[in-house]
mmCIF file with all atom_site columns, C-alpha atoms in Angstrom:
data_model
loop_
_atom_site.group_PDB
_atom_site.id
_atom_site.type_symbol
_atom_site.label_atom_id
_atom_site.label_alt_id
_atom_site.label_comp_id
_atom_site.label_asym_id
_atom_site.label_entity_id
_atom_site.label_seq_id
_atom_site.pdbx_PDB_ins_code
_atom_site.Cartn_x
_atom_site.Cartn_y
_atom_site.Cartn_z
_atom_site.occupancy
_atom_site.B_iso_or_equiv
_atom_site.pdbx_formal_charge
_atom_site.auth_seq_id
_atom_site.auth_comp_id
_atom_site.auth_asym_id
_atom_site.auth_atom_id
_atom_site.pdbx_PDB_model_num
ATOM 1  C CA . UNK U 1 1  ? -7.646  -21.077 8.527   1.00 90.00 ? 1  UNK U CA 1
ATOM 2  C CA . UNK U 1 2  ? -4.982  -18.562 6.923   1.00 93.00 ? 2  UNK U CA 1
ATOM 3  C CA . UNK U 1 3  ? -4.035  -15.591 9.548   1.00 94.00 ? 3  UNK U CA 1
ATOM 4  C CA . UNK U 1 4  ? -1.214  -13.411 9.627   1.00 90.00 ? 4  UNK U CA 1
ATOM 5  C CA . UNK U 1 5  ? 0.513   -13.976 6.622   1.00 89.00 ? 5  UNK U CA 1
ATOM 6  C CA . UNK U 1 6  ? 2.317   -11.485 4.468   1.00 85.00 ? 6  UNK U CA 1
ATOM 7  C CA . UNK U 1 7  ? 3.570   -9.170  7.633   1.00 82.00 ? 7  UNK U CA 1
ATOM 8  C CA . UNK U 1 8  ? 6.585   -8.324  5.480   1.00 83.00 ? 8  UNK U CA 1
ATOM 9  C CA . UNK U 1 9  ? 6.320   -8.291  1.845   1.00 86.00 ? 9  UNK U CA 1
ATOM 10 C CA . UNK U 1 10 ? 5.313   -5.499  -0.324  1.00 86.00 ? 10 UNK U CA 1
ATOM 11 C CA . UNK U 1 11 ? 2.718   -5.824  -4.292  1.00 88.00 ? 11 UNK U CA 1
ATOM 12 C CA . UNK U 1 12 ? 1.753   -9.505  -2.101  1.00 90.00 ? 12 UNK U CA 1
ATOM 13 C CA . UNK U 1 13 ? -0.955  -11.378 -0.614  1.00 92.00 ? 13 UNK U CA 1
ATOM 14 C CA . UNK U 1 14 ? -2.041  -14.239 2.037   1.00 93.00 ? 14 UNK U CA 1
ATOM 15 C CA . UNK U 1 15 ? -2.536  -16.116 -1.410  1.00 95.00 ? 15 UNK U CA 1
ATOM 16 C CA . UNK U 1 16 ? -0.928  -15.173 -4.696  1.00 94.00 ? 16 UNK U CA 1
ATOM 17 C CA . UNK U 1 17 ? -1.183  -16.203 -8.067  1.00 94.00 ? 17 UNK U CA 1
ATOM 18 C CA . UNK U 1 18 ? -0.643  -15.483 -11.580 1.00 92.00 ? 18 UNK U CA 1
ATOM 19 C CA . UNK U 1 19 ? 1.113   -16.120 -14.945 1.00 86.00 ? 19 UNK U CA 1
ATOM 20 C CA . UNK U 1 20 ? 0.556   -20.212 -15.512 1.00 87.00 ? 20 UNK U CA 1
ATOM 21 C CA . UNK U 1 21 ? -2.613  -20.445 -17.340 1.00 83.00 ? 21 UNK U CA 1
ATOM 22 C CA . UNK U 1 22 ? -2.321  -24.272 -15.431 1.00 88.00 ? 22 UNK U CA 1
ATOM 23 C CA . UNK U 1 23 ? -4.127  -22.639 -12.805 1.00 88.00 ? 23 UNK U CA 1
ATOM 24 C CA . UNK U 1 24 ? -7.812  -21.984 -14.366 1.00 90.00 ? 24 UNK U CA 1
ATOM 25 C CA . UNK U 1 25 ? -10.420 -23.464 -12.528 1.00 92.00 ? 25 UNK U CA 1
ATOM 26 C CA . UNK U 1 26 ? -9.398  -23.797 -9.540  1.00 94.00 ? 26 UNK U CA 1
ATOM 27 C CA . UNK U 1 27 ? -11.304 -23.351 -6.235  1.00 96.00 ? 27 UNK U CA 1
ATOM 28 C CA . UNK U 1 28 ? -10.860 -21.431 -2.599  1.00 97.00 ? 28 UNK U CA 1
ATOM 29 C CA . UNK U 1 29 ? -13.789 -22.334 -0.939  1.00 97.00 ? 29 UNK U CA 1
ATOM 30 C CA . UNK U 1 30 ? -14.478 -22.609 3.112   1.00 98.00 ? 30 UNK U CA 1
ATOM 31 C CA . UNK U 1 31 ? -11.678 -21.022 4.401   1.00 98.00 ? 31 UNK U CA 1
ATOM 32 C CA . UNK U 1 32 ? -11.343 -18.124 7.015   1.00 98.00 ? 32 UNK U CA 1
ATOM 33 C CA . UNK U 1 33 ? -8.965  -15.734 6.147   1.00 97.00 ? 33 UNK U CA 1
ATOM 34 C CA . UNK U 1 34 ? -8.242  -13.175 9.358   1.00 96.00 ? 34 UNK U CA 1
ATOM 35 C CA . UNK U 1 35 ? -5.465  -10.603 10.086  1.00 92.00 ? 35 UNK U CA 1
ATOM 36 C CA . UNK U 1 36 ? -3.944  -10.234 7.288   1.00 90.00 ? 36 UNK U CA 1
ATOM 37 C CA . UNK U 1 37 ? -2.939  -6.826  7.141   1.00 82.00 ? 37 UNK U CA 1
ATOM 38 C CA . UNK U 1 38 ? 0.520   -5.206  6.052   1.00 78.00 ? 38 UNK U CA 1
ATOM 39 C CA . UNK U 1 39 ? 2.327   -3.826  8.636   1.00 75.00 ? 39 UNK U CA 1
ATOM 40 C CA . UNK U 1 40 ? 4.939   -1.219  9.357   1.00 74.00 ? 40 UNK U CA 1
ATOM 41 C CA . UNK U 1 41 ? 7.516   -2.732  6.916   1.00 72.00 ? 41 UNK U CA 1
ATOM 42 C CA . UNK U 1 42 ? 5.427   -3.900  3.891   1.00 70.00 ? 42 UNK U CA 1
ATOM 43 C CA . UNK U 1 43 ? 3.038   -2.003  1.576   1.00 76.00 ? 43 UNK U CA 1
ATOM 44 C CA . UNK U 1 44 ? -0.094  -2.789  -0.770  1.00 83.00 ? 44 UNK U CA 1
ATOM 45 C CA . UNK U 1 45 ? -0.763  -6.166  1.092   1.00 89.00 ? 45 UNK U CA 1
ATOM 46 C CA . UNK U 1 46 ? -3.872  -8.235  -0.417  1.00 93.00 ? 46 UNK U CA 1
ATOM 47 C CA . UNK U 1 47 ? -5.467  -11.330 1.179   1.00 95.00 ? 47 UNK U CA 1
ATOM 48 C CA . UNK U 1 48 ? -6.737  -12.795 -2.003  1.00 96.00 ? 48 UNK U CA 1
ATOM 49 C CA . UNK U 1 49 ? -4.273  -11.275 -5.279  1.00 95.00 ? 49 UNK U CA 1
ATOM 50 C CA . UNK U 1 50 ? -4.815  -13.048 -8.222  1.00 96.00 ? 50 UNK U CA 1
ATOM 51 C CA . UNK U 1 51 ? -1.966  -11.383 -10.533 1.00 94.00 ? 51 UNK U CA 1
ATOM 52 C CA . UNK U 1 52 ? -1.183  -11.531 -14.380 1.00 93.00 ? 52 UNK U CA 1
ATOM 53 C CA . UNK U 1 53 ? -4.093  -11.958 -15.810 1.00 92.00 ? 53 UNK U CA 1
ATOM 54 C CA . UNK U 1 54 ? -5.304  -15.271 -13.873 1.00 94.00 ? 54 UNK U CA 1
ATOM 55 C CA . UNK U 1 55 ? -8.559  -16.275 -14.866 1.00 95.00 ? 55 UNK U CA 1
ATOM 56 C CA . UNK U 1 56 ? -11.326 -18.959 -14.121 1.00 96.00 ? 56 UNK U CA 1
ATOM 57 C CA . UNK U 1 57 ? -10.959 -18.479 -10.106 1.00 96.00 ? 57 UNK U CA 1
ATOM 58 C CA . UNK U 1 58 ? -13.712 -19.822 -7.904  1.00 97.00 ? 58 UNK U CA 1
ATOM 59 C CA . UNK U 1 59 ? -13.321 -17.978 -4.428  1.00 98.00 ? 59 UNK U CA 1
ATOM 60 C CA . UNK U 1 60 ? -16.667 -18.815 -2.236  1.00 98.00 ? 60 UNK U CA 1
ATOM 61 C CA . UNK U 1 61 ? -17.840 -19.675 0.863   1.00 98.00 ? 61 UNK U CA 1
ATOM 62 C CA . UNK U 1 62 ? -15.078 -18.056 2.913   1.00 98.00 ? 62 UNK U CA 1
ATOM 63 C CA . UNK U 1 63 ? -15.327 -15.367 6.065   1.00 98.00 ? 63 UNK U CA 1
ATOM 64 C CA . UNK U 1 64 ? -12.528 -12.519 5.787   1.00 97.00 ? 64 UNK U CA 1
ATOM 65 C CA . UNK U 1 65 ? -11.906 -10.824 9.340   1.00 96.00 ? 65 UNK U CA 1
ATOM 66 C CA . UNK U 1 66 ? -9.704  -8.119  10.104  1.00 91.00 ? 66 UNK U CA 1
ATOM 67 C CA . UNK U 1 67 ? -7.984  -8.433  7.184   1.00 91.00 ? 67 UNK U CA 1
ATOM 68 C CA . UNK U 1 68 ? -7.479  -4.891  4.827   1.00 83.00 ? 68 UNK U CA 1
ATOM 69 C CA . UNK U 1 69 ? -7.613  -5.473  1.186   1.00 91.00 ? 69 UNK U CA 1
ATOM 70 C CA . UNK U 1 70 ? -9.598  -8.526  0.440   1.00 95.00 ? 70 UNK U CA 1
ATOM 71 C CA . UNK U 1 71 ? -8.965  -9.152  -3.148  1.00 96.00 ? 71 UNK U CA 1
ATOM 72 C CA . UNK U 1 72 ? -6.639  -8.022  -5.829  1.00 94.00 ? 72 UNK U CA 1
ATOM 73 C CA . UNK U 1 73 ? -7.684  -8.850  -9.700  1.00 94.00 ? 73 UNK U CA 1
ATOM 74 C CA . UNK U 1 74 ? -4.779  -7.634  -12.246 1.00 91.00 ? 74 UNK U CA 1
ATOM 75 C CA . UNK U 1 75 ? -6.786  -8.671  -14.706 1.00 89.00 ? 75 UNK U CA 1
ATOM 76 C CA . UNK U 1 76 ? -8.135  -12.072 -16.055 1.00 91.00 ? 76 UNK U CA 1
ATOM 77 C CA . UNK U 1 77 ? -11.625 -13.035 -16.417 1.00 92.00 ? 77 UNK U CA 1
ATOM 78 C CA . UNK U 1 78 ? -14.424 -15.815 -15.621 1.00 95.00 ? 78 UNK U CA 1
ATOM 79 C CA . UNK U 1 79 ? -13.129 -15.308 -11.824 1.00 96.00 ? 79 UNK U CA 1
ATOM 80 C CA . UNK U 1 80 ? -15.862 -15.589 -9.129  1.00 97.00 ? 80 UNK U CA 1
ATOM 81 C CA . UNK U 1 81 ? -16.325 -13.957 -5.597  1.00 97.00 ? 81 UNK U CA 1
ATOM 82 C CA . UNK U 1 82 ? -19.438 -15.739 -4.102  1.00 98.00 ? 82 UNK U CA 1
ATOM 83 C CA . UNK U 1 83 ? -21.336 -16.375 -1.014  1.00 98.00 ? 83 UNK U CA 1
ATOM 84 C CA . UNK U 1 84 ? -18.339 -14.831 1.191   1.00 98.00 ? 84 UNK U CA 1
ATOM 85 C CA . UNK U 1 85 ? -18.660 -12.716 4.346   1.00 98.00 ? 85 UNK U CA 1
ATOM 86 C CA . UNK U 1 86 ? -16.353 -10.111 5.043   1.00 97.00 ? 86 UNK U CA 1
ATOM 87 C CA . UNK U 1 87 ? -16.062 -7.856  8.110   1.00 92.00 ? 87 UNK U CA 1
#
């Protein structure tokens, strides 16, 4: 479970990545991801950012609640967003 992260950060997200090519492949699966929202002191807040061209993501399986922005892609390719519920 990942809730209330990011309440003060701006261009960030619950969990961010990008620039290390190291990370292709991997996997966020079964996870619940709720409140995650910015708040009065940060700006452009995403729950899932994967930055800088980061590629080969798996994110499935999870439940997003309350949270704004779900995902941020700048760029990359080969990710997947499967099988996830958000509210």
């Amino acid at each position: 479970t990942f809730h209330h992260l990011a309440q003060q950060c701006s261009d960030c997200g619950g969990f961010y990545a990008g620039r290390d090519w190291t990370y292709r492949g991997n996997t966020l699966e079964r996870n619940l991801w709720h409140h995650i929202n910015p708040s009065i002191f940060s700006t452009n807040v995403m729950t899932i950012y994967l930055d800088d061209q980061l590629s080969s993501v798996r994110i499935a399986d999870s439940i997003f609640n309350h949270t704004g922005d779900v995902l941020q892609l700048g760029g990359g390719r080969n990710n997947a967003f499967v099988g996830n519920i958000v509210n």
